[in-house]
Coordinates of C-alpha atoms and ligand atoms in Angstrom, one line a residue:
Chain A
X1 CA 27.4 112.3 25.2
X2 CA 26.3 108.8 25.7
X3 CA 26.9 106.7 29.1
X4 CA 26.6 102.7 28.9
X5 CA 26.1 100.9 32.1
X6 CA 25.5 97.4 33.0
X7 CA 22.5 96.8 34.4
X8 CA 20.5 94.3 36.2
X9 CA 16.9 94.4 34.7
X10 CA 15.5 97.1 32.5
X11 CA 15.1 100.3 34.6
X12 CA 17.2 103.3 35.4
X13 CA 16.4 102.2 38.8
X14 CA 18.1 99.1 38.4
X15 CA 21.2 97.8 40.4
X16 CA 24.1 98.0 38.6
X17 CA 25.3 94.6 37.0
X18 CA 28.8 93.2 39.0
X19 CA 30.0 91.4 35.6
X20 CA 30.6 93.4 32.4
X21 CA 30.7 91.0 30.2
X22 CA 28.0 88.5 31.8
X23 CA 25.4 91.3 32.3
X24 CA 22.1 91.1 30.8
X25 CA 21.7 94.5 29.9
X26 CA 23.3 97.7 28.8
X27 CA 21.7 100.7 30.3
X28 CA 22.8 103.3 27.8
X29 CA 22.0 107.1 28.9
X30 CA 22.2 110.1 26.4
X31 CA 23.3 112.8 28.9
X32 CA 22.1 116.0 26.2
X33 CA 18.5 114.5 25.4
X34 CA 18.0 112.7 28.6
X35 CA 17.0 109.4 26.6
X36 CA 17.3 105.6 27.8
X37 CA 18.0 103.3 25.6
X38 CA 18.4 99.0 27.1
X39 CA 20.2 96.5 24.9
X40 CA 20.6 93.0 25.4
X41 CA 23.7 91.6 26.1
X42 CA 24.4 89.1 23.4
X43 CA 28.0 88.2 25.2
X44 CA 26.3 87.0 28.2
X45 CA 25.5 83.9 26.8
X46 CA 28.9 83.4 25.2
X47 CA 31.6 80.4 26.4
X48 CA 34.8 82.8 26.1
X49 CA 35.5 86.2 25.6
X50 CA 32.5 87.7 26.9
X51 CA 34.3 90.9 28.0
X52 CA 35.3 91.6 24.4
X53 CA 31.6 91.1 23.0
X54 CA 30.2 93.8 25.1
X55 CA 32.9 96.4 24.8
X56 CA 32.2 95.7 21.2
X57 CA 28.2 96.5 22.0
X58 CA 29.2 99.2 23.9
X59 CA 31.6 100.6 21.0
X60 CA 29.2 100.0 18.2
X61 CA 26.3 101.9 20.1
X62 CA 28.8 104.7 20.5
X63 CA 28.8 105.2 23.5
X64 CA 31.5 107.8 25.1
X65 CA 32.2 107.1 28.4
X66 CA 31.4 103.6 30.6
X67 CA 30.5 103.3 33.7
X68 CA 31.2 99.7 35.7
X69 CA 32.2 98.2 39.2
X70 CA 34.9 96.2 37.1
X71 CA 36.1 95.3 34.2
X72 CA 38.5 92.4 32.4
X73 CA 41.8 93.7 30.8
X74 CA 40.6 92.2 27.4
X75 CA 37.2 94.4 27.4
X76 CA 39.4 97.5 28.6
X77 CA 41.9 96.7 25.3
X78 CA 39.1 97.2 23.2
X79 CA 37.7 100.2 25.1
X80 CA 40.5 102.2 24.9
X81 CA 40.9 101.3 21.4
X82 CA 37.5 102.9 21.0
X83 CA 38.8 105.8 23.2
X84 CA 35.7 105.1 26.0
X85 CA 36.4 106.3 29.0
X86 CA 35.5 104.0 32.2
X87 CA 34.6 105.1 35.5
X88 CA 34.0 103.2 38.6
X89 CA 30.8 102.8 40.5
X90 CA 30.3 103.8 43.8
X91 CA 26.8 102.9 44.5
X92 CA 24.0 100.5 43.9
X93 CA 21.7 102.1 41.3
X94 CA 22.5 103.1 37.8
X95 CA 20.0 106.2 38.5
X96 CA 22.2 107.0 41.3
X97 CA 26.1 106.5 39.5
X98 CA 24.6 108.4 36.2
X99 CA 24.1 111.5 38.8
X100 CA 27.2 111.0 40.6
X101 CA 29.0 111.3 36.6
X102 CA 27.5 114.5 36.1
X103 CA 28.4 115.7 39.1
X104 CA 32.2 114.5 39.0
X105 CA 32.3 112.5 41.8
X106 CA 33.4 109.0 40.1
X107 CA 37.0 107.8 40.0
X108 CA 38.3 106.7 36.8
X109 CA 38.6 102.8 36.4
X110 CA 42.5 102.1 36.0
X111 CA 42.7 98.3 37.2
X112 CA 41.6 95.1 35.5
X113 CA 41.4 92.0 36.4
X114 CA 43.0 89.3 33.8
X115 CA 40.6 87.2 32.3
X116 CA 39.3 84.5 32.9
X117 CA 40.3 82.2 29.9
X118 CA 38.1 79.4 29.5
X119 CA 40.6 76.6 30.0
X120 CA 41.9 77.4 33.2
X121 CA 40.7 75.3 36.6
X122 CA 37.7 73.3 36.5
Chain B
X1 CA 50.1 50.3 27.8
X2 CA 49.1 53.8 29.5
X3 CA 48.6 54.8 32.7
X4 CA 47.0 58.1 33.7
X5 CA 47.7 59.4 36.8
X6 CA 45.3 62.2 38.3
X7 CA 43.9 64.0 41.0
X8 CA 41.5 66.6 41.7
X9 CA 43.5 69.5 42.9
X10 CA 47.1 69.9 42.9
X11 CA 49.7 68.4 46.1
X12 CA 48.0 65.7 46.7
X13 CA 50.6 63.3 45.6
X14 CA 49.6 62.6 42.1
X15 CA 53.8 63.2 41.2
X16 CA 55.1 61.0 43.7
X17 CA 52.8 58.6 42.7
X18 CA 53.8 59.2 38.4
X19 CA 57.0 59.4 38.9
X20 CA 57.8 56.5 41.3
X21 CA 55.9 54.1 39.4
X22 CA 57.6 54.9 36.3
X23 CA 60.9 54.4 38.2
X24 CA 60.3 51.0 39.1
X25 CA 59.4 50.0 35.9
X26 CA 62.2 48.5 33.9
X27 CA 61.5 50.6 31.2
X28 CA 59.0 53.3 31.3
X29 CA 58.0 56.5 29.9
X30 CA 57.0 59.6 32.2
X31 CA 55.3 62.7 30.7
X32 CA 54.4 65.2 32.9
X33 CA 51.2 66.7 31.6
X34 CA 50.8 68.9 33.9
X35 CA 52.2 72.2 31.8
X36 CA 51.4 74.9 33.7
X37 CA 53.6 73.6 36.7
X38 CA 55.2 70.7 35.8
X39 CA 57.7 69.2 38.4
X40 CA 57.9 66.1 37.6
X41 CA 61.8 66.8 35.7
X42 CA 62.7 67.9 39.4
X43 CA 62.7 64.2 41.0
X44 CA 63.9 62.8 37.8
X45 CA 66.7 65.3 36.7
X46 CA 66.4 64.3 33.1
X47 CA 69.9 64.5 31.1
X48 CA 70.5 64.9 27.3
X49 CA 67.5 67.0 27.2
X50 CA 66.4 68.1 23.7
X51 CA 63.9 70.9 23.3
X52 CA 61.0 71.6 20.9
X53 CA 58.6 74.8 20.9
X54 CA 55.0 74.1 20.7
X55 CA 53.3 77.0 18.7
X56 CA 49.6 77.7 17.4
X57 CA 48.1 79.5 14.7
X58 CA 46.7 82.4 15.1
X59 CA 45.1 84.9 12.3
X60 CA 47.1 88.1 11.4
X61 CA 45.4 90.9 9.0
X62 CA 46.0 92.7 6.1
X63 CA 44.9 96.5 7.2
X64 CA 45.2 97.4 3.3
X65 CA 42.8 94.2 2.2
X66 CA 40.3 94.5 5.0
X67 CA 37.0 96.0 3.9
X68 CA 35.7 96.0 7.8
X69 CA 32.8 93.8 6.7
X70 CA 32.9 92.5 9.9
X71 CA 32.1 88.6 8.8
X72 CA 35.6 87.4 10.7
X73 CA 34.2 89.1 14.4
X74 CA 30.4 87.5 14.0
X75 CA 32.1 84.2 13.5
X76 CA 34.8 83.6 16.1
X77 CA 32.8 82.1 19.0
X78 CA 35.4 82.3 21.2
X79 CA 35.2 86.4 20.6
X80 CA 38.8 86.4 20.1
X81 CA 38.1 89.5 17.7
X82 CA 36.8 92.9 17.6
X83 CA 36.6 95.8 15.1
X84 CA 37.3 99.0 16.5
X85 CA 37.3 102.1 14.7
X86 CA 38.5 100.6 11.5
X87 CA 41.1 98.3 12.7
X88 CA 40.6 94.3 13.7
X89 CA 42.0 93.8 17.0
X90 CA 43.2 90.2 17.5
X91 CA 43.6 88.9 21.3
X92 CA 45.8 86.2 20.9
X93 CA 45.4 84.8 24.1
X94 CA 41.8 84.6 23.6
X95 CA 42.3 83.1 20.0
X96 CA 41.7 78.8 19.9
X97 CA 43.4 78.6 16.3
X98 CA 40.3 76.7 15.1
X99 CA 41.2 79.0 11.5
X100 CA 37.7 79.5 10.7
X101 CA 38.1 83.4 10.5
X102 CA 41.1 82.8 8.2
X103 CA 38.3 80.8 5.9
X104 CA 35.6 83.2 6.1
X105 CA 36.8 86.6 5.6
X106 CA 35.6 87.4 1.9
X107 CA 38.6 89.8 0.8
X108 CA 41.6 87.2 1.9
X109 CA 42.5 89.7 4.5
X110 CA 43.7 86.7 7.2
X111 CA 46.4 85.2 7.3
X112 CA 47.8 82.6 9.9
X113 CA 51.2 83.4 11.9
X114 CA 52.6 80.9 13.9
X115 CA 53.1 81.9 18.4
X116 CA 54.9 80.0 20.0
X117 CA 53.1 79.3 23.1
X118 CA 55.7 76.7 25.5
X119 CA 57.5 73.8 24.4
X120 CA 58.3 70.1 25.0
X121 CA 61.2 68.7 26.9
X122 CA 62.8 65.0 26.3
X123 CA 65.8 63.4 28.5
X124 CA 66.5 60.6 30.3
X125 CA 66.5 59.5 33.9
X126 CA 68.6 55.8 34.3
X127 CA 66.0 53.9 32.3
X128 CA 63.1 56.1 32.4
X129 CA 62.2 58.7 29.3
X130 CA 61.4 61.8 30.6
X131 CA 58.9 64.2 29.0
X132 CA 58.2 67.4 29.9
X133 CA 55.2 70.1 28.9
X134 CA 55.8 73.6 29.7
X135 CA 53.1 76.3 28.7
X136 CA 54.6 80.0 28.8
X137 CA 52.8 82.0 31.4
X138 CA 49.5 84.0 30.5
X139 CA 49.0 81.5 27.5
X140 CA 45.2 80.7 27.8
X141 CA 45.3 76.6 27.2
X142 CA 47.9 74.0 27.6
X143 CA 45.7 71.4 24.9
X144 CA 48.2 72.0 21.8
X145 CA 51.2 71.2 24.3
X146 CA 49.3 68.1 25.2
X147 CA 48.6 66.7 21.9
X148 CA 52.6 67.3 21.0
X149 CA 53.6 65.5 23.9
X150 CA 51.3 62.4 23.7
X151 CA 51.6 62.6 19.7
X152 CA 55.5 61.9 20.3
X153 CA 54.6 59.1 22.6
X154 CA 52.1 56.6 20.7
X155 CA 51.9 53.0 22.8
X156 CA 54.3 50.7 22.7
X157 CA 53.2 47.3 24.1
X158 CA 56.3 46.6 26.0
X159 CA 57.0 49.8 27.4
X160 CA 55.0 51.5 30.0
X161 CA 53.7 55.0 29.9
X162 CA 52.5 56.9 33.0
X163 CA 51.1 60.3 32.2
X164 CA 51.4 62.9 35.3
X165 CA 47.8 64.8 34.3
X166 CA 47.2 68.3 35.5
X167 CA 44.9 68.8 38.4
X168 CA 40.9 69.3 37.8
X169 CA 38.9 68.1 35.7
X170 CA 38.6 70.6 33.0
X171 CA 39.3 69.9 29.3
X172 CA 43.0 69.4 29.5
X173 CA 42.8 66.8 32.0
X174 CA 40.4 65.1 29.2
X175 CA 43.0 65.7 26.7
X176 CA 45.5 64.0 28.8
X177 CA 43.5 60.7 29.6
X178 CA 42.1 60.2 26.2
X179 CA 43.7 57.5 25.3
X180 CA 45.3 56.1 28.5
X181 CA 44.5 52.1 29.3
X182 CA 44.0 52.9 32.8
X183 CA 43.6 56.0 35.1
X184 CA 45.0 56.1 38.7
X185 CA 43.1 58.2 40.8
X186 CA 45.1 59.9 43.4
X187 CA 43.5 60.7 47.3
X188 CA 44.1 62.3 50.4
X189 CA 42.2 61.2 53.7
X190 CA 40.3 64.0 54.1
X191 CA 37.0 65.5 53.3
X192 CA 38.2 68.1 50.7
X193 CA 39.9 65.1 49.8
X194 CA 37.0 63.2 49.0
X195 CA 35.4 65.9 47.5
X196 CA 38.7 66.4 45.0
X197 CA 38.5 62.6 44.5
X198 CA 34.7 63.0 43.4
X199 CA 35.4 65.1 40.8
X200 CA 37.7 63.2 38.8
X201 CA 36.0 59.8 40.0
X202 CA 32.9 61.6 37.2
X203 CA 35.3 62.3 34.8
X204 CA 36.8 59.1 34.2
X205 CA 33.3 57.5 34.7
X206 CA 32.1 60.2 31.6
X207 CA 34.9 58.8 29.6
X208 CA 34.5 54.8 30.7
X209 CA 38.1 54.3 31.9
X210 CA 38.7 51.9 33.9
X211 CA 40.2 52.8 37.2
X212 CA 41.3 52.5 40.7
X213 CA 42.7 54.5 43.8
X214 CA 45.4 55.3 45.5
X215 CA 44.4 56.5 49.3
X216 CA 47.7 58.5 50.1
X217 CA 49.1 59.9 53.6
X218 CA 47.2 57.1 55.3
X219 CA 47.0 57.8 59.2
X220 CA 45.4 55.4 61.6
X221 CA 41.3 55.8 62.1
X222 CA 38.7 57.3 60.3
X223 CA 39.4 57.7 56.5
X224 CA 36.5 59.9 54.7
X225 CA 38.3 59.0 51.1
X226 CA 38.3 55.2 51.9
X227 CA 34.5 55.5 52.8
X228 CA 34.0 56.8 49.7
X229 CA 35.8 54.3 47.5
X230 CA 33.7 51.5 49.4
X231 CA 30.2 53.4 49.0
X232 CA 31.4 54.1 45.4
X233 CA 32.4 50.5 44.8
X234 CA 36.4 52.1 43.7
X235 CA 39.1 49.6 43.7
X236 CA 41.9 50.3 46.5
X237 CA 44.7 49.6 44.8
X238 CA 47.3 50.7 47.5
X239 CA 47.1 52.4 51.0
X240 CA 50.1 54.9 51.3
X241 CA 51.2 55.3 55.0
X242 CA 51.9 58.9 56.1
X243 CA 55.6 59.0 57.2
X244 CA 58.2 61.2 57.9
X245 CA 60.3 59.6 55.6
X246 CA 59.0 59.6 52.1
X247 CA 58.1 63.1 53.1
X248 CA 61.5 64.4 53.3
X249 CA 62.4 62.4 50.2
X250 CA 59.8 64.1 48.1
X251 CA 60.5 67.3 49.6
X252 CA 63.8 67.2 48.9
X253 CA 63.3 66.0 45.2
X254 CA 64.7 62.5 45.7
X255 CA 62.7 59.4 44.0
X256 CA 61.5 57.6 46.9
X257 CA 61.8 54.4 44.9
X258 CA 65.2 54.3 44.3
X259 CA 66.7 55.6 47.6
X260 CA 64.6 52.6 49.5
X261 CA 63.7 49.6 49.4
X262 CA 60.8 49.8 51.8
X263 CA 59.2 52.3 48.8
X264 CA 60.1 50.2 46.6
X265 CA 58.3 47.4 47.5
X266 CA 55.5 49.2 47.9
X267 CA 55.4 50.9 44.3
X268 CA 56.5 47.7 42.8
X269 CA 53.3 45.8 44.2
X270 CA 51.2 49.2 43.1
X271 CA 52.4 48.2 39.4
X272 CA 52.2 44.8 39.8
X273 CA 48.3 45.4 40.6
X274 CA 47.8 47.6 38.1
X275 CA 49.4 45.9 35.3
X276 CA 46.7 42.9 36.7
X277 CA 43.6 45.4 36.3
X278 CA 44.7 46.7 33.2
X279 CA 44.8 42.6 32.1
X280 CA 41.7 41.7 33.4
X281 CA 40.1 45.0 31.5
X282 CA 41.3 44.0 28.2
X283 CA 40.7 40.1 28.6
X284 CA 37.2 41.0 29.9
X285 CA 36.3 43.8 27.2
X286 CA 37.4 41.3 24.4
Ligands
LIG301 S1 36.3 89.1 7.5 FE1 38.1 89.9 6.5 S2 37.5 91.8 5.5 FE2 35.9 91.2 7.0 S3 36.4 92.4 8.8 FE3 37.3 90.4 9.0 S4 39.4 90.6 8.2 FE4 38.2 92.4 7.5
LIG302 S1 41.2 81.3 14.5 FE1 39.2 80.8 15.3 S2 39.3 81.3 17.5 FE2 41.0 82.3 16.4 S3 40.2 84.3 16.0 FE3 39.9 83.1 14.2 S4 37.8 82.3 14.5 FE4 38.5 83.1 16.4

């Protein structure tokens, strides 16, 4: 089973990244071989959309289950669509959130913010 | 000739500016650009309203012609797209109908489908035209609505237009001063006023449109946004007083301008001045 998290800087140490889609990184975790694997987030640099880039990623590096403080209701569409499973975050480090998976203490994700459409305000 | 009214954040009396200048011109054209809450149509009460939709294209696919090549996703910039499990999802909201998708899928598996994302509203209001722009909620951008309603409108030499913008300074407010004559930037005496003023004091600088200010709610004393308009070297083309009055006009919908004469002697000179910059632009720029 395969965890994706975003991350901060290259390191299971790392902080957890607040933005999904803006994110550098993608901290993904192979819970059966213990294996790290960090992609770069090619949506981070994108105008629009960002959200739906990386759960794209996230999707195409099958991943099972993602782990994030929050995520946009576009980038959650495509998610469930790839039946990934979000939790929530509770604490700083990636290290730290992976442990609290395995251990069953992290609260499923069920809100999303709406997105923020490029248009919009200034 | 076209005057574009605007200001940097919503309330600050960019409306009761729009729409009482149109009303005191003999005949005038109002469009209220500002679609995601127009209110413009409140004051003026248009009658005979006819109704148009304003829809985009978006891309719909062919699950049976779709070979999940992927070409479509990698393209959009906007990431309007994703391929999940086999299926192309579409997020319309997300989607800026620039067709290229449509173009570039290899097995002619896109299509376009017309949404319907608001519409456009046209009445009239004693001798003033009255357009309105109304985006449905959760639509992503108000531009197509824009285009429709200035499309409708092009300049007439004897008739003046006066184009309510939307507040900002972000693309649509571009959209809707593109090809205005003049742009009438609307203040408050305060310091977020100022800073709200700055913002769209750039943009009409980026787009070399000439302009001027309105300083409204004027009070006695210190006036941060009239500071700025004399370090900036911004025409003043009318002081506003706060009162009482012209408050409870505009909060109970009424147009100032033709309930008193006081208002309407001020709005009257407003256009006289303006019609005078707008003169002196064009005879100086030829
Ligand atoms: S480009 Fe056409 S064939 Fe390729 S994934 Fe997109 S819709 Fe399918
Ligand atoms: S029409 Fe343009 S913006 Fe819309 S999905 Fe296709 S490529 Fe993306």
């Amino acid at each position: 089973m395969k965890i994706a998290i975003p991350v901060d800087e290259k390191s299971l140490q790392s902080n957890v990244c607040v933005s999904f889609g803006r994110t550098p990184y993608f901290l993904i975790y192979d819970i059966d071989t213990k294996k790290s694997v960090f992609l770069d987030n090619s949506a981070a640099a994108s105008t629009g959309g960002a959200g739906i880039k990386a759960a794209q990623t996230i999707a195409d590096n099958k991943a099972n289950i993602l782990l994030t403080p929050r995520l946009g209701e576009n980038a959650a569409d495509v998610l469930k669509a790839a039946e990934i499973k979000i939790y929530k975050t509770t604490t700083a480090s990636a290290k730290d959130n992976i442990d609290a998976f395995i251990a069953g203490k992290l609260p499923l994700l069920n809100e999303f913010h709406a997105g923020f459409h490029g248009h919009r305000g200034n | 000739m076209r005057i574009a009214v605007l200001s940097g954040k919503g309330g600050t009396g960019k409306t009761l500016v729009s729409v009482n200048l149109a009303a005191v011109t003999k005949t005038s054209t109002y469009i209220d650009c500002d679609v995601e809450e127009p209110n413009g149509y409140l004051f003026f009460k248009p009658e005979n309203i006819q109704e148009e939709e304003v829809s985009i294209r978006i891309p719909k696919v062919d699950e049976k012609l779709c070979s999940g090549c992927r070409k479509c996703v990698d393209f959009c910039k906007f990431n309007a797209l994703a391929y999940i499990k086999d299926k192309l999802i579409v997020f319309e909201e997300v989607c800026h109908s620039c067709g290229g998708c449509i173009m570039f899928c290899p097995e002619k598996a896109l299509t376009e489908k017309e949404k319907v994302i608001g519409k456009v509203q046209k009445g009239t209001s004693n001798q003033v035209t009255v357009y309105t722009g109304i985006l449905n909620t959760g639509e992503a951008s108000g531009i197509p609505i824009i285009k429709k309603l200035l499309a409708r409108n092009k300049p007439e030499s004897d008739k003046q237009t006066f184009i309510d913008c939307p507040p900002g300074s972000a693309c649509i407010v571009m959209e809707s001063i593109k090809d205005a004559d003049y742009c009438i930037l609307v203040a408050e005496p305060t310091i977020f006023g100022v800073h709200n003023l700055a913002m769209v004091y750039e943009l009409v600088k980026v787009f070399n449109k000439p302009f001027g200010a309105v300083l409204n709610k004027c009070l006695e004393g210190e006036n941060p946004a009239e500071k700025f308009c004399l370090e900036k070297n911004i025409k003043i083309l009318v002081r506003i007083p706060f009162d009482n009055e012209l408050g409870i006009l505009n909060s109970n919908a009424e147009i100032a301008v033709r309930k008193n004469e006081k208002y309407r002697t001020i709005f009257s000179s407003l256009l006289e001045t303006v019609k005078k910059e707008v003169h002196h632009e064009t005879t100086s720029n030829s």
